[in-house]
Coordinates of C-alpha atoms in Angstrom, one line a residue:
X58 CA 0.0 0.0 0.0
X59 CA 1.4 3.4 -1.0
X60 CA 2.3 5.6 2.2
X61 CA 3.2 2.4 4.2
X62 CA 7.2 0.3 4.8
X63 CA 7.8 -3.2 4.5
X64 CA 7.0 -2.9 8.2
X65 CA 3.5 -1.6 7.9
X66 CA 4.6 1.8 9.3
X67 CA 3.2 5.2 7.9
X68 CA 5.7 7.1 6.1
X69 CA 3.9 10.1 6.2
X70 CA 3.6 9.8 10.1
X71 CA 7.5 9.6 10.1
X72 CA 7.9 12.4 7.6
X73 CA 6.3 14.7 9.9
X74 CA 7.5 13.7 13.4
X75 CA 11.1 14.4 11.6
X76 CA 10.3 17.9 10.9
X77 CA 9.6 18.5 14.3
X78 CA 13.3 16.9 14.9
X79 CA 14.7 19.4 12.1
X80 CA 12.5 22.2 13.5
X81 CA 14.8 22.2 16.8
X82 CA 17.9 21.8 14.9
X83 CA 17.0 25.2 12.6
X84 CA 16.4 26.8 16.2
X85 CA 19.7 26.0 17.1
X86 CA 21.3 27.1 13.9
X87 CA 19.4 29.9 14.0
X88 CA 20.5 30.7 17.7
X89 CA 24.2 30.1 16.6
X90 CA 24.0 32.4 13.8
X91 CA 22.3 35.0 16.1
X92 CA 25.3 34.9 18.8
X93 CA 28.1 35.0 16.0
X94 CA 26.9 38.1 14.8
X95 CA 25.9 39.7 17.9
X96 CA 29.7 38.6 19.3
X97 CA 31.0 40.1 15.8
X98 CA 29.2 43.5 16.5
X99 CA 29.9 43.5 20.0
X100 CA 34.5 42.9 19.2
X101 CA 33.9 44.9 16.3
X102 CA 34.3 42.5 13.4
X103 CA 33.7 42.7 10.0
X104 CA 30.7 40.2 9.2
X105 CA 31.2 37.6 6.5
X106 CA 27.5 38.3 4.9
X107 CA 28.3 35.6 2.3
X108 CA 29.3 33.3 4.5
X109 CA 26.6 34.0 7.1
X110 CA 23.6 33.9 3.9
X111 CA 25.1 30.8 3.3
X112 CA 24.7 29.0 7.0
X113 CA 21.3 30.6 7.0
X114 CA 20.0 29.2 3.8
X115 CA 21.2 25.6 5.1
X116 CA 19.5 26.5 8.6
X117 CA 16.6 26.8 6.8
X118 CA 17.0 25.0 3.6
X119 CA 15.4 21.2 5.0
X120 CA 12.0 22.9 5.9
X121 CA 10.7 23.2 2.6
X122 CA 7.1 24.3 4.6
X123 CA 5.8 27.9 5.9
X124 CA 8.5 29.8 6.4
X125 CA 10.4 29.4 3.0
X126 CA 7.4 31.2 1.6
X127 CA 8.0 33.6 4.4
X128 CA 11.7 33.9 3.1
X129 CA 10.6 33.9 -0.1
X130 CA 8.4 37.3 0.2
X131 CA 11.2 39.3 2.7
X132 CA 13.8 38.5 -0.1
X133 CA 11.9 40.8 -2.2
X134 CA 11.4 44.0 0.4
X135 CA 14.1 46.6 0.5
X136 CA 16.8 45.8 3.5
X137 CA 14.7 43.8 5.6
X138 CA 17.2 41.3 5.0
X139 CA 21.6 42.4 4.1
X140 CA 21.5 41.7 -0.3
X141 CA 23.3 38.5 0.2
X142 CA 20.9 36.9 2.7
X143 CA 17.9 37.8 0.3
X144 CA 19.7 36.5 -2.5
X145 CA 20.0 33.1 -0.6
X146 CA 17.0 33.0 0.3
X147 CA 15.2 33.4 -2.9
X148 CA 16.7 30.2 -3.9
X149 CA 14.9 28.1 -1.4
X150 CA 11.8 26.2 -2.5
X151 CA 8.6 25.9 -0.6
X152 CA 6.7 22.9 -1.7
X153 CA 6.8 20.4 0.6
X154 CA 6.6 16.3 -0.1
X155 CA 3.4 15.5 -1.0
X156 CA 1.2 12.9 1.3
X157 CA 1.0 9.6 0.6
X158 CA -2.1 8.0 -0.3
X159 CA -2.6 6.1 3.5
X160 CA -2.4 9.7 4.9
X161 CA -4.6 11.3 2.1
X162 CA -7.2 9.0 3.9
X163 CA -6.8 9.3 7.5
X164 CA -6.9 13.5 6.5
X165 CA -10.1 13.2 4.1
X166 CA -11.5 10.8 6.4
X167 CA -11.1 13.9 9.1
X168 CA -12.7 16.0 7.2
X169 CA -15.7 14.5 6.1
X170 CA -16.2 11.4 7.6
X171 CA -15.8 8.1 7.3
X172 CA -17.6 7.5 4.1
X173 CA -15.8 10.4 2.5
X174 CA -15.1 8.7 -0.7
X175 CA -18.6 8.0 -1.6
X176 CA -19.1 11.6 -1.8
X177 CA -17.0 11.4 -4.7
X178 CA -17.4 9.6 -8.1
X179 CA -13.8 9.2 -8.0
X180 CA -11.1 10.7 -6.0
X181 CA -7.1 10.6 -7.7
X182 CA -4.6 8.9 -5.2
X183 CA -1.8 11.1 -6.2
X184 CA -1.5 14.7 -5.9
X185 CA -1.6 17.1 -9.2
X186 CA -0.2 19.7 -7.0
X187 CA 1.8 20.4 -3.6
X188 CA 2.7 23.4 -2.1
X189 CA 3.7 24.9 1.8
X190 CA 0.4 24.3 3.6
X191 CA -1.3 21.9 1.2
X192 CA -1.8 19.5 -1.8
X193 CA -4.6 19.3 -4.5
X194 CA -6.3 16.6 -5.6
X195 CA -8.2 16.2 -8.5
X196 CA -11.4 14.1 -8.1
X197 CA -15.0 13.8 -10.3
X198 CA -18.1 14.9 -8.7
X199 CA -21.3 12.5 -9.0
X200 CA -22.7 14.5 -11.5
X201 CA -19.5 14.2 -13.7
X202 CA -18.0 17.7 -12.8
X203 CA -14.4 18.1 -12.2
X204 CA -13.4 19.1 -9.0
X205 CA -10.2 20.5 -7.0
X206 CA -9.4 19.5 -3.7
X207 CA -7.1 21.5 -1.6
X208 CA -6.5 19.6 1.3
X209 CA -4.0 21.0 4.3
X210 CA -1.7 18.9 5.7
X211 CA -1.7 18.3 9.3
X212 CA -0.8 19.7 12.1
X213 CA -0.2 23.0 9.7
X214 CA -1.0 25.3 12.5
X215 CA 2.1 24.2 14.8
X216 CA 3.8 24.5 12.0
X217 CA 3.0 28.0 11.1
X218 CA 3.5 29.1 14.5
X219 CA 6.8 27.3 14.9
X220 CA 7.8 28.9 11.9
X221 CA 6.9 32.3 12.8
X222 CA 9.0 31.6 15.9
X223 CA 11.9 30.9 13.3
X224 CA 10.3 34.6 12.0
X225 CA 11.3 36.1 14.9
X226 CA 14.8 34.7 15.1
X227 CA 15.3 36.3 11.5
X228 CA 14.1 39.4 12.7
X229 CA 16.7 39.5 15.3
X230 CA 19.6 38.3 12.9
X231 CA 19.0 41.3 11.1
X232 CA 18.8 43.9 13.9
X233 CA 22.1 42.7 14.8
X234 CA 23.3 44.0 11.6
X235 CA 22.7 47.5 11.8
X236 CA 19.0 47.7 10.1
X237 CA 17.9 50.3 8.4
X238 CA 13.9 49.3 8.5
X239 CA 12.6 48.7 11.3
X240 CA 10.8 45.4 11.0
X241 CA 8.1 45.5 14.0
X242 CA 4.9 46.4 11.7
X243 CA 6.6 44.0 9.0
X244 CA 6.9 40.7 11.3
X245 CA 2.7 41.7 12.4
X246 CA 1.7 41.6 8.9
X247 CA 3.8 38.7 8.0
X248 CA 2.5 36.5 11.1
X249 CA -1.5 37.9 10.6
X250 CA -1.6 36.9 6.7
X251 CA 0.2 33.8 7.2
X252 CA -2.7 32.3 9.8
X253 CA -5.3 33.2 8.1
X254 CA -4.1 31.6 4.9
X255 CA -4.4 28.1 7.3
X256 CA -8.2 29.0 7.3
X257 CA -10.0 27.7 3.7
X258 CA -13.2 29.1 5.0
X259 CA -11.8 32.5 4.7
X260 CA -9.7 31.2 1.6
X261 CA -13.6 30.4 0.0
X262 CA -14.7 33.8 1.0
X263 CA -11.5 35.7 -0.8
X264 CA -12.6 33.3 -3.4
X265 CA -15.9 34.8 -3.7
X266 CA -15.1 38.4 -3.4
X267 CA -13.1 37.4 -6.8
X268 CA -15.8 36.1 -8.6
X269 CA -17.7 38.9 -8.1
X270 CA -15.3 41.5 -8.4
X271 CA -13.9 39.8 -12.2
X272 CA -17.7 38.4 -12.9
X273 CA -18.2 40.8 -16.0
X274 CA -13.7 39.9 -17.7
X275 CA -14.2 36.7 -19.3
X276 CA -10.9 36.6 -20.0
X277 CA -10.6 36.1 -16.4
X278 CA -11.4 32.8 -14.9
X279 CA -12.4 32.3 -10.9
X280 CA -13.2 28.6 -9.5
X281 CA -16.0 27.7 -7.3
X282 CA -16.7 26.5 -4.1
X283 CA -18.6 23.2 -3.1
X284 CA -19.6 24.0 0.1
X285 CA -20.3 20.6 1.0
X286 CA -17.3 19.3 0.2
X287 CA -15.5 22.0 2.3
X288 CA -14.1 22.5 5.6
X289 CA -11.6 24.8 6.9
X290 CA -9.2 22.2 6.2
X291 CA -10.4 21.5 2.9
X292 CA -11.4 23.2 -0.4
X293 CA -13.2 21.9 -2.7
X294 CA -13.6 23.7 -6.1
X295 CA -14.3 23.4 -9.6
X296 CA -11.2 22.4 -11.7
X297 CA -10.2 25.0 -14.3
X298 CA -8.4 23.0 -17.2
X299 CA -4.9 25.3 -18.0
X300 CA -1.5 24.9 -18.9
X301 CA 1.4 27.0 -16.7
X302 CA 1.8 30.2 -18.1
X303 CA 5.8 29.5 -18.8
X304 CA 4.6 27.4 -21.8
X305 CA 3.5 30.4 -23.3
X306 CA 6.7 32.0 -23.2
X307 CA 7.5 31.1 -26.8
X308 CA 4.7 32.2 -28.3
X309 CA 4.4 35.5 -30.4
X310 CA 4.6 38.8 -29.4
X311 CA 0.5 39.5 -29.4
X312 CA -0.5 36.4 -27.5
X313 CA 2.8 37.1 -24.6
X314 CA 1.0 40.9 -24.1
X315 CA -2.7 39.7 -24.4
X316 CA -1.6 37.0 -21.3
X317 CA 0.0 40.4 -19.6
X318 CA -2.2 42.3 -20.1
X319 CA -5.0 40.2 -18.9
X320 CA -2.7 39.6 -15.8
X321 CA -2.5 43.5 -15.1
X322 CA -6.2 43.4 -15.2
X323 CA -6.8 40.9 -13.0
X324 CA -4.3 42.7 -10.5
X325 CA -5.4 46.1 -10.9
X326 CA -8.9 46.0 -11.1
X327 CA -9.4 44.6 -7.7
X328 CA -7.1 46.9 -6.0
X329 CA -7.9 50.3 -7.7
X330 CA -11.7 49.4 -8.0
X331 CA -12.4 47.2 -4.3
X332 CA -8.8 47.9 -2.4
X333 CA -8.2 44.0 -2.9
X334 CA -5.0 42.5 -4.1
X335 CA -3.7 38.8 -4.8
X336 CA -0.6 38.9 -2.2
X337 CA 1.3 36.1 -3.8
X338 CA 1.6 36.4 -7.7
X339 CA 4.0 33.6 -8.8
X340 CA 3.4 31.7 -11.7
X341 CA 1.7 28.6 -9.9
X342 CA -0.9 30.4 -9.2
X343 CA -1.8 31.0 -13.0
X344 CA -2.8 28.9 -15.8
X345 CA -3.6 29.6 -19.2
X346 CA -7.0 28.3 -20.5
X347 CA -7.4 27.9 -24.3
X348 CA -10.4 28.5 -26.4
X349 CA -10.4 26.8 -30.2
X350 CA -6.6 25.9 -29.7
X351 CA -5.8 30.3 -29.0
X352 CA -5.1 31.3 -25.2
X353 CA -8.3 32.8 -24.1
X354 CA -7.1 33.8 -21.0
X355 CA -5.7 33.0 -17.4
X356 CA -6.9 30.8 -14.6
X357 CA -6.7 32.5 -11.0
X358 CA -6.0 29.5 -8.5
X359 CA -5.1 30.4 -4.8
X360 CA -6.8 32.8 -2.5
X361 CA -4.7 32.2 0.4
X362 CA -2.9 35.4 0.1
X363 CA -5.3 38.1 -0.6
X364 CA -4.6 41.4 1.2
X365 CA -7.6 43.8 2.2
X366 CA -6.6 47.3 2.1
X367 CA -8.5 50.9 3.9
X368 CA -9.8 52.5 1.1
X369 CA -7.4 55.8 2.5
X370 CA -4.1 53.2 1.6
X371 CA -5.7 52.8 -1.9
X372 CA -5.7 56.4 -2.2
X373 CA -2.5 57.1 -1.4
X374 CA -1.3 54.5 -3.9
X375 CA -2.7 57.3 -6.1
X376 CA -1.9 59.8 -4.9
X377 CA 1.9 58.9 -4.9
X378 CA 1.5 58.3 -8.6
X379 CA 0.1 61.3 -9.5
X380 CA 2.4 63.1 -7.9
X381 CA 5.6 61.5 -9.5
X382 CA 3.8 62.0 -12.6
X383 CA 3.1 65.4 -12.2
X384 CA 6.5 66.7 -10.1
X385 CA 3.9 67.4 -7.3
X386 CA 5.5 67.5 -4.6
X387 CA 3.4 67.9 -2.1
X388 CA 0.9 65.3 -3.3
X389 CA 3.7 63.0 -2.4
X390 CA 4.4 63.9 0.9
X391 CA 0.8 63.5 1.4
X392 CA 0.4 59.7 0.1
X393 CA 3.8 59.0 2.1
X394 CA 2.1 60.5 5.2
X395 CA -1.3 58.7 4.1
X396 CA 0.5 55.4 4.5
X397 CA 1.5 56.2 8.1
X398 CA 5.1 57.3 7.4
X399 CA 6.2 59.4 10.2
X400 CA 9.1 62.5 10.5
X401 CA 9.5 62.4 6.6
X402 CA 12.7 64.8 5.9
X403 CA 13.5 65.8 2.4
X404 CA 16.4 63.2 2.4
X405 CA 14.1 60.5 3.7
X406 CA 11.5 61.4 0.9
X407 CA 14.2 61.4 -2.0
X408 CA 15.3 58.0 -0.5
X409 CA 11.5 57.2 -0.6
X410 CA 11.4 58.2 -3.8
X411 CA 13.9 56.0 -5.4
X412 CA 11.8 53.0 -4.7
X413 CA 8.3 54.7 -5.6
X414 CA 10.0 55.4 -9.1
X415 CA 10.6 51.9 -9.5
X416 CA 7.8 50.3 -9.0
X417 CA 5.8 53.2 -10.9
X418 CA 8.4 53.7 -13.6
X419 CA 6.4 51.7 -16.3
X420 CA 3.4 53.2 -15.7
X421 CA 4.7 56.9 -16.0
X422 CA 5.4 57.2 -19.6
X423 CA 3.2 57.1 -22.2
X424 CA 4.3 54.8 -24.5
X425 CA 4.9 50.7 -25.5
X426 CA 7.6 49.3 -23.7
X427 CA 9.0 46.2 -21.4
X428 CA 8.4 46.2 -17.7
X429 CA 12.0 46.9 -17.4
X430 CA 15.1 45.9 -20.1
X431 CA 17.7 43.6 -19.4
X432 CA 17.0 42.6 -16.4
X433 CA 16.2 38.7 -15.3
X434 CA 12.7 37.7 -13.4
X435 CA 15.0 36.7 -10.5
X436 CA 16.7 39.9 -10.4
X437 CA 13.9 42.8 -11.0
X438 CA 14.5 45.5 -8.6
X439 CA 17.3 43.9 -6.7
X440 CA 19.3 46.4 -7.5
X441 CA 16.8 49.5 -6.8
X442 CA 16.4 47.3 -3.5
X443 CA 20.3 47.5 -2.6
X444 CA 20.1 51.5 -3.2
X445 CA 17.3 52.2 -1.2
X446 CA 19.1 49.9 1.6
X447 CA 22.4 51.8 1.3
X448 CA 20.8 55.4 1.6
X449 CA 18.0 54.1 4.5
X450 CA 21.3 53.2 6.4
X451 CA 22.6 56.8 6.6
X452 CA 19.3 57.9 8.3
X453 CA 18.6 55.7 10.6
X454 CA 15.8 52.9 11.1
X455 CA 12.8 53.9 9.5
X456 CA 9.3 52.1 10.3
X457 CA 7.5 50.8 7.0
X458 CA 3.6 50.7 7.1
X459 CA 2.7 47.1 7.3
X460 CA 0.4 47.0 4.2
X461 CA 3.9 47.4 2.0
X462 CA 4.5 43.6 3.0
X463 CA 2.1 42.5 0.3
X464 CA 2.1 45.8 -1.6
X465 CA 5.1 45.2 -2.7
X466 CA 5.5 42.0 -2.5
X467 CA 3.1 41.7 -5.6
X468 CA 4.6 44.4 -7.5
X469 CA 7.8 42.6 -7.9
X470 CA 6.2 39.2 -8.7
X471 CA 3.9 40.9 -11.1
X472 CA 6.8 42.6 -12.7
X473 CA 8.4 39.3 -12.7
X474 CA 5.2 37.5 -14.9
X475 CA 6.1 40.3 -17.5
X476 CA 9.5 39.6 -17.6
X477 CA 9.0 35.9 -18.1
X478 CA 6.3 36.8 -21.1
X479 CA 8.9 39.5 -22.3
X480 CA 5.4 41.3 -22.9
X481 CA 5.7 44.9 -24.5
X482 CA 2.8 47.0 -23.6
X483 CA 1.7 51.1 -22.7
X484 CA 1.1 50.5 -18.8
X485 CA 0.5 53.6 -18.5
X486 CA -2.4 53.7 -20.2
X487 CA -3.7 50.5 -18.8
X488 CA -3.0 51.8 -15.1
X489 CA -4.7 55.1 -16.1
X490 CA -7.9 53.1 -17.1
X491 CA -8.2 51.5 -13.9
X492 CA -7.8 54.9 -12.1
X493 CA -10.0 56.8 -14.4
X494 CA -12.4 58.7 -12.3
X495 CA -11.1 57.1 -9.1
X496 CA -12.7 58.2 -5.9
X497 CA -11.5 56.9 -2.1
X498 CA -15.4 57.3 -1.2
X499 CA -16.0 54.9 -4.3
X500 CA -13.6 52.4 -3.1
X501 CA -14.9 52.5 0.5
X502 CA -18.2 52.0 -0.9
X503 CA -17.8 49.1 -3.0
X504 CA -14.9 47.4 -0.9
X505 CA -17.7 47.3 1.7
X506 CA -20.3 45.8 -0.8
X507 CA -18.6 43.1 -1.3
X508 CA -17.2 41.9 1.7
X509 CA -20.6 42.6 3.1
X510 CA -22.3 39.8 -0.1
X511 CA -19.4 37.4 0.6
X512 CA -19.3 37.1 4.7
X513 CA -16.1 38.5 4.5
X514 CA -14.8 40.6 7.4
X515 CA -11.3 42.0 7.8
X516 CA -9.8 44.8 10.1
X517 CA -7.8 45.8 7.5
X518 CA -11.6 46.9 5.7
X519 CA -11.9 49.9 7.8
X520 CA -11.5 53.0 5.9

C-alpha cells in the first residue's frame, strides 16, 4: 500500500515527526548564527554576509514548509534582509513532499467522515499539486463535474507558528546587523496573513469576493466552491483546465501581451476598484486556459494570500503616482504620510522616492515598452532594492507601514510575470484606465459591498 514500509509503518507519520526533529535543529542554527553576529558586532568585526547567507539558507534550507514562503516574500522587500541573505533566500523552495495516499485518507477521512469517498465519483490517489500548507487533488463529482481539492496537511497550525518563531529569530539576525527598517509592523503583517491563509473558509470567501469583483472579464477565470465538500481544512472547487503560463513563453509577441495584459487586469482592477489585491503572484498560481486551440485567458487559482486594504491606503497609492507623474511634490508627501510614514525629511523622501519610481516607472510614460530591459525575473529591482538599503542606512531605522508587505510583495512578482512573457505593452495607459475617475469614497463603498455579499470581514476593511 502506497504511504506504508515493509513494516506496515506510515511514512507520512515519520515524515512529519522528523520535521519536528529538524525544526529544533533550525532553532539551534538559527541561535548560533544570532550569537556570532551579535559577538561580531559586539568585538567589532567585519561580518562575513556571504558566508553568514550561506549557514542561513542551510538553517533553513530542509523545511521546505511555511517559512520558506515567508523567506521567499522578505527576499523581495528593501533591507529587511543584508543583499546577500535575500539573495540566498530566494533560492529556497517551498513545496513540501506530498502525502502519501494512507495519509490522504486518514486527512479526508477527518474532514468528512468516514464514508468520505462516496461523496466522490472518484477521488485521484496522487497529488496534481503540492505546495507549503497543502496539496490538490483532483477528483470527479457525481454529477460528472471536475473538481479541485485543496487539502491541508496536518498539524499545519504548529507549523506555522513554529515557523513564525523561526520569524522572529530572523528578525533579530538582522537587527544585529545595523538595520535600516525597522521590522516591528513588517513581522505583524507577515505573522496575521500567514494564519489566516491556514483557514479555507476565509480562503472560499477571498474566493468569492473574486468572482464577483472579475464576474463581468471573461478573460478572467475564478473557480467555485462546493460547500459541502468544504471544511476549513479542505477546499473543494471546480477544476479550471490550463496549462502553466511559462509554456507560453514562446509564443508570439500578441499572444505574450494579451496574457500580460489580462494579468494587469486581473491585479489592478481589484485593488484600484475594491482595495483587494492577490498577495502572492507567482506563476503557480496562474494557468492559461485555451479557447479553439488560441489562449483565451488565465486561470486565477489560490486565495490564500489576498490582502484587504482601507480605502485611505488605496488612495495614497494614487496619490503617490500622481504626484511623480506630475512633479507634485506635495501630493507625495501627502500619500507617504497617508500610508503612516512618520518625520518624513526631504532626504528620507528622496530616498523614498527612489523606490516609488521603481515600482511606478512603467506606468509613467506614455508609450509601449517592457516592464524593465535587461533585467532577469530573478533579479527585478534587486538592484533599486540594494540603493534604497544603502541610503536608509545613513538615516537611521525607518518604520514601513505594514500593508507594504504584500504591496510590494506583488509588484515585484507581477513585474516578474512580465518579464517571463517579455510582454511589450503602454502601462501607462492601462493603469490610467483603472484609475480613471477614481474616488476613495467609491472604493470605500464598493470594498464594503462586497465583503458585506461574501461574509467577509477584515480589520484591514476599515477606511
Amino acid at each position: 500500500m502506497a504511504g506504508t514500509d515493509n513494516n506496515g509503518q506510515d511514512q507520512e507519520a515519520n515524515r512529519f515527526s522528523a520535521r519536528v526533529g529538524r525544526y529544533a535543529k533550525v532553532g539551534t542554527n538559527m541561535g548560533g548564527i544570532a550569537a556570532k553576529l551579535a559577538g561580531a558586532r559586539l568585538f567589532g568585526l567585519d561580518l562575513d554576509n556571504q558566508k553568514g547567507a550561506a549557514e542561513l539558507a542551510a538553517a533553513l534550507g530542509g523545511l521546505k514548509g511555511p517559512l520558506m514562503k515567508v523567506a521567499q516574500l522578505l527576499s523581495t522587500i528593501p533591507d529587511v534582509l543584508p543583499p546577500e541573505y535575500a539573495a540566498e533566500l530566494a533560492k529556497l523552495q517551498s513545496n513540501a513532499p506530498p502525502m502519501g495516499w494512507a495519509f490522504v485518507k486518514r486527512r479526508m477521512r477527518a474532514e468528512l467522515g468516514e464514508n468520505w469517498q462516496e461523496r466522490f465519483a472518484h477521488f485521484d490517489k496522487e497529488p496534481s499539486a503540492a505546495a507549503s500548507l497543502g496539496q490538490v487533488h483532483k477528483a470527479t463529482g457525481h454529477d460528472g463535474r471536475a473538481l479541485a481539492c485543496k487539502l491541508q496537511y496536518p498539524d499545519m497550525s504548529s507549523a506555522v507558528e513554529a515557523d513564525l518563531k523561526q520569524l522572529a529569530l530572523l528578525f533579530s539576525v538582522h537587527r544585529r546587523m545595523q538595520s535600516a527598517i525597522d521590522t516591528r509592523e513588517i513581522a505583524k503583517e507577515i505573522s496575521e496573513r500567514v494564519r489566516e491563509e491556514l483557514d479555507y473558509t476565509r480562503e472560499a470567501r477571498q474566493m468569492a469576493v473574486y468572482r464577483d469583483v472579475l464576474a463581468d472579464e471573461p478573460r478572467i477565470r475564478v473557480p467555485d466552491v462546493v460547500d459541502e465538500l468544504s471544511t476549513q481544512r479542505l477546499l473543494t472547487m471546480g477544476w479550471l483546465d490550463g496549462t502553466p503560463m511559462l509554456s507560453w513563453k514562446d509564443a508570439d509577441l500578441t499572444v505574450r501581451n494579451r496574457l500580460a495584459e489580462t494579468m494587469f487586469h486581473a491585479w489592478w482592477h481589484p485593488f484600484s476598484h475594491f482595495g483587494v489585491i492577490h498577495g502572492d503572484p507567482h506563476l503557480g498560481n496562474y494557468t492559461v486556459f485555451s479557447e479553439a486551440g488560441e489562449p483565451g485567458g488565465i486561470n486565477l487559482l489560490d486565495y490564500g494570500c489576498i490582502r484587504i486594504f482601507p480605502s485611505t491606503f488605496v488612495g495614497g497609492v494614487v496619490d503617490l503616482y500622481k504626484g511623480l507623474l506630475h512633479d507634485d511634490d506635495a501630493r507625495i508627501v501627502h500619500a507617504y504620510e497617508s500610508w503612516g510614514f512618520k518625520s518624513l525629511s526631504r532626504d528620507l523622501i528622496n530616498v523614498l522616492n527612489i523606490w516609488a519610481r521603481f515600482i511606478y516607472g512603467p506606468l509613467l510614460t506614455d508609450r509601449v515598452r517592457a516592464i524593465a530591459d535587461g533585467v532577469s525575473p530573478a533579479e527585478y529591482g534587486r538592484q533599486e532594492a540594494f540603493r534604497v538599503q544603502k541610503a536608509l542606512k545613513e538615516l537611521g531605522p525607518v518604520t514601513v507601514p505594514r500593508e507594504f508587505v504584500f504591496m510590494d510583495r506583488a509588484a515585484i512578482g507581477l513585474g516578474g510575470v512580465f518579464l517571463h512573457l517579455r510582454a511589450e505593452l503602454n502601462f501607462y495607459r492601462l493603469f490610467n484606465e483603472q484609475i480613471d475617475g477614481f474616488e476613495v469614497k467609491k472604493i470605500s463603498d464598493s470594498q464594503r459591498t462586497v465583503l458585506a455579499k461574501t461574509g467577509l470581514v477584515s480589520p484591514a476593511a476599515a477606511a
